[in-house]
């Protein structure tokens, strides 16, 4: 059987179709002949199923066609028992490197298990471009699969709020000296200045105070500039992005509290009935500008940490006051 | 008892010394009188032990003296049963905000439990400046304590290396097509191209290959530029820093492998006898330039993750070929 490289297609003369497509899901048939993407030809060369392409063995072919990253992922998925097609054979659109079929299925069926994108750990990934499973190949050629989803951001933590609570801006936080008890206890704003005195003064973050001020709940000393201005002084644009996410979460009846101990912006509680009896927080939220580009290593760090504390890692992509949500989690195909 | 604010000292007339220093470790005595730092005076005001300073109550005093962050940490440590002194009373040097005594001890003794630095989560921390316990106050006024140590970076993973192994540079990795078996199996360089074939070709990261090339173990195709040049192309200066750390670890008989899955640069194995029978990796290493300034949130993320996977978080501070090591871990005083 002859295999020839024609541009970026390897053409196998007949009976390539029967042997490799019908039985094992390689390539795109063209009558009895078969068109293979370089990564598919590389895999057949690696396995010894074809001997050479235009005289090139596996080593020379890999060096010539530069499909090393794709090959590593393709091989890994084949080793895991999947058939898969390069996106081009399925008109899968930009960003989809492989269409992976359910185990036992192949390109002759209609079902798809994963739409997958191959990324080297040194590439950047535009936040808004993530809508398929990521296969990240690290520098030692190990592969981390990250599943992508749209999280459910809604809760039942809704409460009536008081008005005209006096707050004092102290450095980058706000103290409410005489708040109504329910503001902390039920609505879970701030934290008691004295942990043992939940009915005493509470400290709020600038975000909590800014949101409460928007809702006419809190007002600060007249001699101070507004809370938002203070937030911008200490955090720049990031403060506005975080406030947009804070507001959106509260409007969806989800309580955001700081995610500092987890290295993220927020941890969130969907169903708070009382600050004394909190359940497990469900999400860790990292806020980024919609134009952000992720380093894969940072994604690996966030997702691994969230997994370890049994939470879902959520990224909030902010464009002005608009927020889009994206959740990522480790996946074992 | 009169309390007056004089510059940045609150002076308590006698018998302040007996009541607050001798019995409870506040301030620095001056005969029968007592000098208090603002944070100490704030704590006595908060507790109601003194009524006012120059007519100011706790709220006005806090607003006037701007010692909110210090107060939060001071109070937390007092609540945990420690006596502590502001660094100035002990000539503790720059960067030491509090000298904390062992429980049951105080400023009249010589023992010190922690030398502590107070940091707001929005401040940056110069990497080379970290040499005492950090008390990081987050935006919601919760405190995370991070202990600092110098880790032991040494191992027993020493092996004889072969020479003149041929390697092919493929994109941002190097494949050794016919390596001696022990290079992977015993010395734990690279990983098999085919996971089931540990005696076949191995893939190395650019760092592994660069180090092996330095040691005259590996040579790559003549038509390619050197491995280090390729590393710089894809990572810039970061490659040189990481190579300095990789080299130092190997010279200390510690095996570094990628820390990608943990979001760090390396995980390390001190005592590798065989790649088939690896123990637990002990450290996660993040490489930074000596001039790096940490965001406290990033530190919290790294330290939390390392803790969750039972490893020690180590930062490698690189200045040229010099590497300094710093380990951080969560601490509960």
XYZ file of C-alpha atoms in Angstrom:
666
model
C 0.000 0.000 0.000
C 1.486 3.355 -1.058
C 1.436 6.325 1.300
C 2.282 9.719 -0.140
C 2.402 13.149 1.476
C 0.478 15.726 -0.538
C 0.546 19.103 1.200
C -0.911 18.375 4.612
C -2.682 15.161 3.620
C -1.247 11.654 3.471
C -2.986 9.640 0.742
C -3.205 5.888 1.120
C -4.017 3.928 -2.018
C -6.637 1.167 -1.809
C -7.454 -0.954 0.108
C -6.523 1.581 2.839
C -10.127 2.417 3.464
C -11.208 -1.022 4.517
C -8.165 -1.755 6.634
C -7.846 1.535 8.465
C -11.151 3.384 8.258
C -13.827 0.717 8.333
C -12.100 -1.345 10.978
C -10.204 1.204 13.046
C -11.529 4.675 12.388
C -8.532 6.360 10.781
C -8.824 9.086 8.132
C -11.490 10.204 5.677
C -12.436 7.753 2.930
C -12.182 8.635 -0.737
C -13.669 5.589 -2.502
C -11.236 2.759 -1.768
C -8.428 5.170 -0.972
C -8.055 6.994 2.329
C -6.938 10.497 3.252
C -5.028 10.710 6.522
C -4.041 13.755 8.531
C -0.315 13.763 9.375
C -1.100 12.869 12.998
C -2.990 9.762 11.863
C -0.213 8.725 9.513
C 2.297 9.282 12.324
C 0.328 6.937 14.544
C 0.167 4.228 11.865
C 3.918 4.634 11.303
C 4.573 4.461 15.055
C 2.595 1.236 15.302
C 4.282 -0.228 12.233
C 0.948 -0.501 10.407
C 2.418 1.350 7.485
C 6.122 1.250 6.782
C 6.840 4.657 5.378
C 5.364 7.784 3.855
C 7.292 8.826 0.785
C 10.216 6.859 2.179
C 10.068 8.560 5.588
C 9.953 6.411 8.699
C 8.247 7.516 11.910
C 11.199 9.586 13.117
C 11.734 11.504 9.893
C 8.013 11.932 9.377
C 7.588 13.478 12.836
C 10.534 15.816 12.239
C 9.152 16.818 8.838
C 5.489 17.323 9.676
C 5.882 18.889 13.120
C 2.813 17.223 14.619
C 4.472 16.090 17.852
C 1.974 17.615 20.310
C -1.035 16.337 18.387
C 0.603 12.936 18.117
C 1.082 12.657 21.886
C -2.582 13.373 22.554
C -3.792 11.219 19.669
C -1.732 8.287 20.892
C -2.846 8.742 24.480
C -6.528 8.687 23.533
C -6.051 5.658 21.262
C -4.239 3.940 24.157
C -7.254 4.703 26.332
C -9.501 2.908 23.853
C -11.005 5.780 21.905
C -11.312 6.311 18.180
C -10.962 9.922 17.186
C -10.808 12.104 14.094
C -8.861 15.269 13.425
C -11.334 18.158 13.510
C -10.814 18.848 9.806
C -12.414 15.531 8.803
C -15.554 16.555 10.674
C -15.664 20.266 9.816
C -15.492 20.790 13.553
C -14.501 24.438 13.359
C -11.542 26.385 14.636
C -10.086 25.312 17.926
C -11.273 21.708 17.727
C -8.235 19.567 17.066
C -9.912 16.229 17.662
C -13.430 14.865 17.682
C -13.396 11.924 20.100
C -16.085 9.246 19.823
C -17.595 7.237 22.653
C -15.689 4.014 23.346
C -16.807 1.359 20.880
C -17.959 4.020 18.439
C -16.151 5.716 15.564
C -16.336 8.206 12.703
C -19.147 6.251 11.037
C -21.507 7.096 13.919
C -23.035 10.404 14.985
C -22.146 10.431 18.672
C -19.339 12.554 20.036
C -17.798 12.112 23.482
C -15.376 15.048 23.496
C -14.524 17.931 21.257
C -10.899 18.451 22.136
C -8.302 21.159 21.779
C -4.585 20.427 22.094
C -2.499 23.029 23.904
C 1.196 23.088 24.767
C 1.866 24.252 28.310
C 3.713 27.277 26.948
C 0.828 28.563 24.835
C -1.648 31.112 26.103
C -5.367 30.379 25.986
C -7.769 33.251 25.368
C -10.430 33.108 28.096
C -13.330 33.647 25.713
C -12.090 30.954 23.330
C -12.498 28.069 25.779
C -15.489 25.961 24.852
C -14.143 22.471 24.394
C -12.151 19.971 26.434
C -8.512 21.002 26.769
C -5.697 18.491 26.405
C -2.674 20.261 27.831
C 0.671 18.698 27.009
C 3.264 19.662 29.587
C 6.991 20.029 29.027
C 7.595 16.401 29.954
C 4.852 15.301 27.550
C 2.361 14.307 30.194
C -1.201 15.228 29.342
C -3.714 16.921 31.608
C -7.320 16.887 30.411
C -9.551 19.735 31.534
C -13.280 19.520 31.034
C -15.178 22.752 30.409
C -18.702 23.508 31.508
C -21.127 26.321 32.209
C -21.772 26.313 35.930
C -25.119 26.922 37.549
C -24.757 30.210 39.378
C -27.897 30.585 41.421
C -28.878 30.237 45.037
C -31.485 30.900 47.661
C -29.567 33.282 49.921
C -31.986 36.168 49.651
C -32.700 38.491 52.571
C -34.287 41.837 53.276
C -31.720 44.511 53.903
C -31.871 47.422 56.335
C -30.995 50.974 55.331
C -28.789 53.791 56.551
C -26.173 51.814 58.436
C -23.223 53.969 59.339
C -19.807 52.738 58.200
C -16.286 54.018 58.815
C -13.699 53.614 56.083
C -10.488 52.423 57.754
C -7.600 51.920 55.337
C -8.862 49.268 52.859
C -11.825 48.028 54.870
C -15.042 49.359 56.352
C -16.234 48.935 59.933
C -19.949 49.083 60.727
C -20.036 50.042 64.383
C -23.725 49.411 65.120
C -25.110 47.161 62.400
C -28.444 45.387 62.646
C -27.746 41.851 63.834
C -29.166 40.142 60.753
C -26.730 41.823 58.404
C -24.053 39.389 59.517
C -26.076 36.619 61.066
C -28.546 36.078 58.306
C -27.296 37.855 55.192
C -23.656 37.017 55.922
C -22.142 40.415 55.208
C -18.828 41.167 56.927
C -17.446 39.463 59.983
C -17.569 40.416 63.668
C -14.696 42.618 64.812
C -14.646 40.491 67.913
C -15.259 36.889 66.882
C -17.062 36.188 70.146
C -19.461 39.105 69.760
C -21.641 38.474 66.736
C -23.971 41.261 67.795
C -21.195 43.861 67.923
C -19.383 45.825 65.200
C -18.665 44.050 61.915
C -15.879 44.566 59.444
C -16.731 44.515 55.752
C -14.455 44.232 52.780
C -14.503 47.155 50.350
C -16.505 44.979 47.961
C -19.163 44.154 50.521
C -19.360 47.785 51.596
C -19.479 49.076 48.012
C -22.338 46.726 47.186
C -24.216 47.638 50.362
C -23.685 51.326 49.595
C -25.123 50.824 46.076
C -28.192 49.334 47.694
C -28.426 52.306 50.094
C -27.761 50.053 53.050
C -24.459 51.575 54.118
C -23.197 55.130 54.081
C -19.695 56.137 55.056
C -18.293 59.275 56.704
C -18.852 62.389 54.680
C -15.191 63.321 54.815
C -14.146 60.215 52.959
C -14.302 59.723 49.237
C -16.610 56.952 48.126
C -15.875 53.317 48.789
C -15.505 52.498 45.120
C -12.890 55.218 44.736
C -10.938 53.702 47.612
C -11.239 50.293 45.973
C -9.848 51.634 42.729
C -6.984 53.292 44.601
C -5.857 49.993 46.069
C -6.746 47.587 43.242
C -7.160 49.601 40.044
C -9.515 48.228 37.377
C -9.519 44.897 39.118
C -11.805 46.356 41.775
C -14.506 47.166 39.213
C -14.319 43.692 37.732
C -14.563 42.073 41.135
C -17.446 44.327 42.116
C -19.314 43.366 38.924
C -18.920 39.700 39.868
C -19.822 40.313 43.516
C -22.981 42.159 42.462
C -23.992 39.479 39.952
C -23.551 36.741 42.542
C -25.609 38.593 45.160
C -28.313 39.323 42.555
C -28.492 35.592 41.925
C -28.898 34.983 45.663
C -25.459 33.471 46.052
C -23.216 34.705 48.882
C -19.621 35.460 47.875
C -16.971 35.554 50.587
C -13.263 36.033 50.075
C -11.414 33.127 48.481
C -8.071 34.360 49.803
C -7.174 31.189 51.668
C -7.686 29.297 48.417
C -5.834 31.893 46.343
C -8.985 32.867 44.452
C -11.288 35.883 44.503
C -14.352 34.288 46.061
C -15.720 31.169 47.579
C -19.497 31.026 47.226
C -22.418 29.754 49.276
C -25.640 29.129 47.370
C -27.918 28.471 50.331
C -27.090 30.447 53.454
C -29.709 30.351 56.161
C -27.471 31.567 58.943
C -23.827 32.571 59.292
C -23.696 30.310 62.343
C -24.568 27.264 60.313
C -22.861 27.524 56.960
C -22.733 24.582 54.663
C -19.844 23.753 52.388
C -19.005 26.471 49.860
C -19.529 25.114 46.366
C -17.441 27.230 44.034
C -14.110 28.981 43.944
C -14.331 31.970 41.638
C -11.443 33.677 39.889
C -12.267 36.999 38.243
C -10.550 37.893 34.984
C -11.063 40.465 32.245
C -12.853 39.025 29.201
C -9.669 39.665 27.207
C -7.539 37.623 29.594
C -5.240 34.909 28.297
C -4.582 32.034 30.651
C -1.250 30.340 31.118
C -2.124 26.615 31.193
C 0.010 26.189 34.324
C -2.179 28.693 36.191
C -5.278 26.778 35.117
C -3.714 23.534 36.349
C -2.973 25.176 39.703
C -6.492 26.523 40.210
C -8.243 23.368 39.082
C -6.033 21.127 41.184
C -6.559 23.219 44.294
C -10.333 23.372 43.835
C -10.452 19.611 43.332
C -8.485 19.073 46.547
C -11.001 21.051 48.581
C -14.026 19.527 46.838
C -15.151 22.698 45.115
C -15.698 23.580 41.486
C -13.304 26.064 39.924
C -15.223 28.821 38.194
C -13.816 31.626 36.096
C -15.810 34.832 35.835
C -15.044 36.633 32.578
C -15.930 40.287 32.964
C -16.661 42.768 30.205
C -17.968 45.980 31.780
C -20.913 44.875 33.912
C -21.425 41.677 31.880
C -20.187 38.442 33.417
C -19.742 35.097 31.676
C -19.098 31.937 33.671
C -16.872 29.026 32.874
C -16.068 26.058 35.043
C -13.065 23.806 34.563
C -12.346 20.463 36.120
C -9.906 17.612 35.732
C -11.144 14.882 33.511
C -9.925 11.350 32.953
C -11.097 10.201 29.530
C -4.651 57.090 84.797
C -3.887 59.599 82.034
C -3.144 58.429 78.522
C -1.714 60.967 76.088
C -0.659 60.612 72.470
C 2.811 62.047 71.863
C 3.853 61.538 68.237
C 3.603 57.785 67.751
C 3.781 56.906 71.439
C 0.941 56.768 73.950
C 2.252 57.630 77.430
C 0.470 56.191 80.434
C 1.156 57.882 83.755
C 1.900 55.671 86.792
C 0.888 53.116 87.904
C 0.507 51.980 84.292
C 3.645 49.912 84.454
C 2.487 47.551 87.152
C -0.988 47.091 85.823
C -0.249 46.638 82.143
C 3.406 45.693 81.746
C 4.258 43.598 84.796
C 1.004 41.679 84.744
C 0.058 41.595 81.091
C 3.032 42.419 78.918
C 1.917 45.680 77.293
C 4.337 48.480 76.359
C 7.838 49.509 77.385
C 8.302 50.678 80.988
C 9.704 54.064 81.859
C 9.979 53.968 85.663
C 6.386 53.779 86.897
C 5.038 55.157 83.668
C 4.560 53.121 80.509
C 5.078 53.833 76.816
C 2.579 52.132 74.525
C 2.641 51.775 70.771
C -0.656 52.882 69.181
C -1.618 49.266 68.516
C -1.227 48.440 72.220
C -3.245 51.472 73.266
C -5.914 50.515 70.713
C -6.170 47.064 72.270
C -6.527 48.467 75.795
C -9.189 50.882 74.513
C -10.993 48.042 72.728
C -11.038 46.006 75.932
C -12.146 48.953 78.005
C -8.983 48.774 80.144
C -8.357 52.440 79.495
C -11.190 54.801 78.706
C -9.662 57.223 76.279
C -6.436 58.624 74.872
C -6.522 62.424 74.806
C -10.297 62.144 74.869
C -10.432 59.706 71.938
C -12.389 56.481 72.323
C -11.487 53.286 70.462
C -13.255 54.276 67.248
C -11.732 57.741 66.989
C -8.327 56.466 68.056
C -8.323 53.813 65.312
C -9.383 56.362 62.713
C -6.683 58.791 63.890
C -3.736 56.442 64.237
C -4.398 54.198 61.229
C -3.182 51.015 62.892
C -6.117 48.818 61.829
C -4.128 45.979 60.232
C -1.696 45.758 63.132
C -4.598 45.864 65.565
C -6.320 42.902 63.908
C -3.213 40.744 64.174
C -2.360 41.962 67.683
C -5.849 41.141 68.884
C -5.866 37.748 67.207
C -2.604 36.726 68.860
C -3.744 38.018 72.274
C -6.977 36.034 71.791
C -4.849 32.965 71.123
C -3.120 33.419 74.455
C 0.130 35.101 73.442
C 1.828 38.182 74.831
C 3.618 40.151 72.158
C 5.551 43.391 71.728
C 5.726 45.747 68.799
C 9.122 45.249 67.146
C 10.223 48.762 68.099
C 10.220 47.916 71.809
C 12.673 45.102 71.115
C 14.854 46.766 68.460
C 13.754 43.901 66.270
C 14.822 45.531 63.030
C 12.960 46.436 59.876
C 10.215 44.151 58.781
C 9.471 42.766 62.232
C 6.165 44.209 63.352
C 5.693 41.992 66.390
C 7.882 39.878 68.625
C 5.644 37.101 69.933
C 6.612 35.278 73.157
C 5.947 31.650 73.988
C 2.600 31.115 75.737
C 3.000 31.910 79.431
C 6.018 34.091 78.727
C 6.309 37.823 78.050
C 8.584 40.777 77.361
C 10.436 40.231 80.663
C 11.832 36.919 79.352
C 14.359 36.204 76.607
C 12.470 33.589 74.621
C 10.791 34.415 71.338
C 8.246 32.186 69.636
C 7.709 34.148 66.412
C 9.131 37.222 64.776
C 6.153 38.399 62.805
C 5.477 40.688 59.894
C 2.012 42.054 59.167
C 1.014 42.274 55.515
C -2.229 43.375 53.891
C -3.330 41.100 51.077
C -2.930 43.943 48.599
C 0.715 44.639 49.425
C 3.564 43.070 47.510
C 6.259 41.146 49.359
C 9.830 41.268 48.033
C 11.043 37.654 47.740
C 14.432 38.367 49.323
C 12.861 40.207 52.251
C 10.996 37.207 53.649
C 12.682 35.919 56.764
C 10.047 36.017 59.450
C 6.559 34.635 59.953
C 3.990 36.415 57.792
C 0.598 37.407 59.144
C -1.446 38.188 56.057
C -4.673 40.074 56.660
C -7.118 39.469 53.843
C -9.788 41.846 52.605
C -12.351 40.381 54.993
C -9.892 40.754 57.895
C -9.196 37.061 58.296
C -5.586 36.280 59.063
C -3.433 33.637 57.419
C -0.143 32.847 59.140
C 2.694 31.609 56.980
C 5.792 30.132 58.569
C 9.100 30.602 56.771
C 11.988 28.179 56.764
C 15.111 27.181 54.873
C 14.439 23.764 53.378
C 16.950 20.948 53.196
C 17.678 20.515 49.516
C 19.766 17.379 49.259
C 19.236 13.811 48.219
C 20.839 10.538 47.286
C 19.716 10.250 43.657
C 23.174 10.076 42.162
C 23.946 7.941 39.125
C 26.660 7.489 36.534
C 25.645 8.940 33.214
C 26.428 7.635 29.739
C 27.770 9.849 26.971
C 26.967 10.675 23.377
C 23.292 9.866 23.325
C 21.656 11.154 20.158
C 18.649 13.418 20.617
C 16.211 14.994 18.178
C 14.794 18.409 18.933
C 11.071 18.274 18.129
C 9.259 21.553 18.735
C 9.754 22.281 22.470
C 10.913 18.821 23.530
C 13.712 16.376 22.762
C 13.325 12.720 21.858
C 16.160 10.283 22.532
C 15.535 7.469 20.094
C 17.969 4.887 21.461
C 18.866 5.839 25.015
C 20.636 3.526 27.432
C 17.959 1.938 29.602
C 19.253 3.321 32.882
C 18.866 6.922 31.791
C 15.153 6.643 32.438
C 14.945 3.620 34.676
C 17.580 4.554 37.181
C 18.413 8.244 36.727
C 14.808 9.186 35.935
C 15.462 11.438 32.956
C 12.610 11.828 30.490
C 9.667 9.518 30.058
C 9.042 6.680 27.621
C 7.436 7.736 24.350
C 5.355 4.604 24.665
C 4.421 4.184 28.309
C 4.482 0.398 27.976
C 7.984 0.337 26.511
C 10.413 1.619 29.124
C 13.335 0.343 27.063
C 12.319 2.296 23.960
C 12.671 5.960 23.008
C 12.279 8.570 25.749
C 11.056 12.120 25.584
C 12.902 14.745 27.604
C 11.878 18.253 28.472
C 14.112 21.017 27.165
C 15.456 21.447 30.701
C 16.380 17.795 31.066
C 17.967 17.789 27.626
C 19.848 21.055 28.235
C 21.281 19.713 31.471
C 22.234 16.406 29.868
C 23.850 18.295 26.972
C 25.904 20.375 29.467
C 27.147 17.127 30.937
C 28.021 15.809 27.440
C 25.429 13.095 27.761
C 23.150 14.219 24.946
C 23.878 15.823 21.606
C 21.209 17.024 19.215
C 21.075 17.226 15.415
C 23.698 19.492 13.947
C 21.143 21.386 11.895
C 19.347 22.605 14.986
C 20.422 25.456 17.164
C 21.302 24.473 20.707
C 18.741 23.313 23.213
C 19.211 26.325 25.450
C 18.538 28.654 22.543
C 15.312 26.809 21.860
C 14.404 27.102 25.530
C 14.963 30.843 25.457
C 12.852 31.122 22.307
C 9.858 29.567 24.016
C 10.316 30.824 27.588
C 12.650 33.824 27.522
C 14.727 34.517 30.652
C 12.556 32.167 32.603
C 14.281 29.252 30.909
C 17.684 30.273 32.275
C 16.293 30.642 35.781
C 14.627 27.270 35.633
C 17.759 25.654 34.230
C 19.827 27.131 37.099
C 17.417 25.548 39.567
C 17.266 22.246 37.671
C 21.077 22.087 37.624
C 21.385 22.936 41.326
C 18.868 20.254 42.270
C 20.606 17.595 40.187
C 23.986 18.624 41.638
C 22.526 18.039 45.077
C 21.351 14.590 43.990
C 17.697 15.534 43.975
C 15.577 14.607 40.943
C 13.353 17.406 39.628
C 10.390 16.487 37.458
C 7.773 18.846 36.118
C 5.358 20.294 38.673
C 2.825 21.161 35.977
C -0.038 19.177 37.456
C 0.486 21.116 40.688
C 0.910 24.448 38.898
C 4.543 24.736 39.959
C 7.859 24.399 38.159
C 9.067 21.180 39.750
C 8.179 18.404 42.092
C 11.297 16.811 43.563
C 12.388 13.326 44.607
C 15.311 13.146 47.027
C 15.901 9.412 46.943
C 15.188 7.767 43.608
C 16.404 4.219 43.265
C 14.288 3.329 40.285
C 11.712 5.107 38.138
C 9.521 2.006 38.555
C 9.385 2.450 42.288
C 9.203 6.138 43.068
C 8.415 7.303 46.528
C 6.392 10.376 47.330
C 7.838 13.620 45.969
C 8.692 15.899 48.872
C 8.776 19.430 47.523
C 6.962 21.601 45.056
C 9.328 24.222 43.705
C 8.378 27.536 42.165
C 11.199 29.404 40.440
C 11.282 33.198 40.658
C 13.831 35.920 39.943
C 15.550 37.172 43.106
C 13.927 40.568 42.468
C 10.427 39.066 42.390
C 7.658 40.525 44.503
C 4.956 38.107 45.604
C 1.281 38.893 45.738
C 0.130 37.390 49.062
C -2.796 35.710 47.293
C -0.396 33.780 45.055
C 1.532 32.638 48.120
C -1.703 31.506 49.746
C -2.578 29.521 46.604
C 0.771 27.745 46.376
C 1.010 26.979 50.080
C -2.543 25.690 50.258
C -2.081 23.437 47.272
C 1.210 22.009 48.545
C -0.373 21.343 51.924
C -3.267 19.496 50.281
C -0.911 17.116 48.485
C 1.359 16.643 51.518
C 4.366 18.417 50.046
C 6.407 21.402 51.166
C 6.171 24.541 49.066
C 9.631 25.785 48.182
C 10.513 28.974 46.374
C 13.791 29.078 44.470
C 15.086 32.653 44.242
C 17.463 32.887 41.313
C 20.144 35.504 40.759
C 22.292 34.434 37.785
C 23.472 30.942 38.658
C 22.957 31.490 42.403
C 19.886 29.941 43.984
C 18.446 30.684 47.418
C 15.749 28.482 48.903
C 12.774 29.452 50.985
C 9.961 27.240 52.189
C 6.577 28.480 53.320
C 3.870 26.635 55.141
C 0.610 27.369 56.911
C 0.994 27.868 60.593
C -1.537 27.952 63.401
C -0.057 29.923 66.287
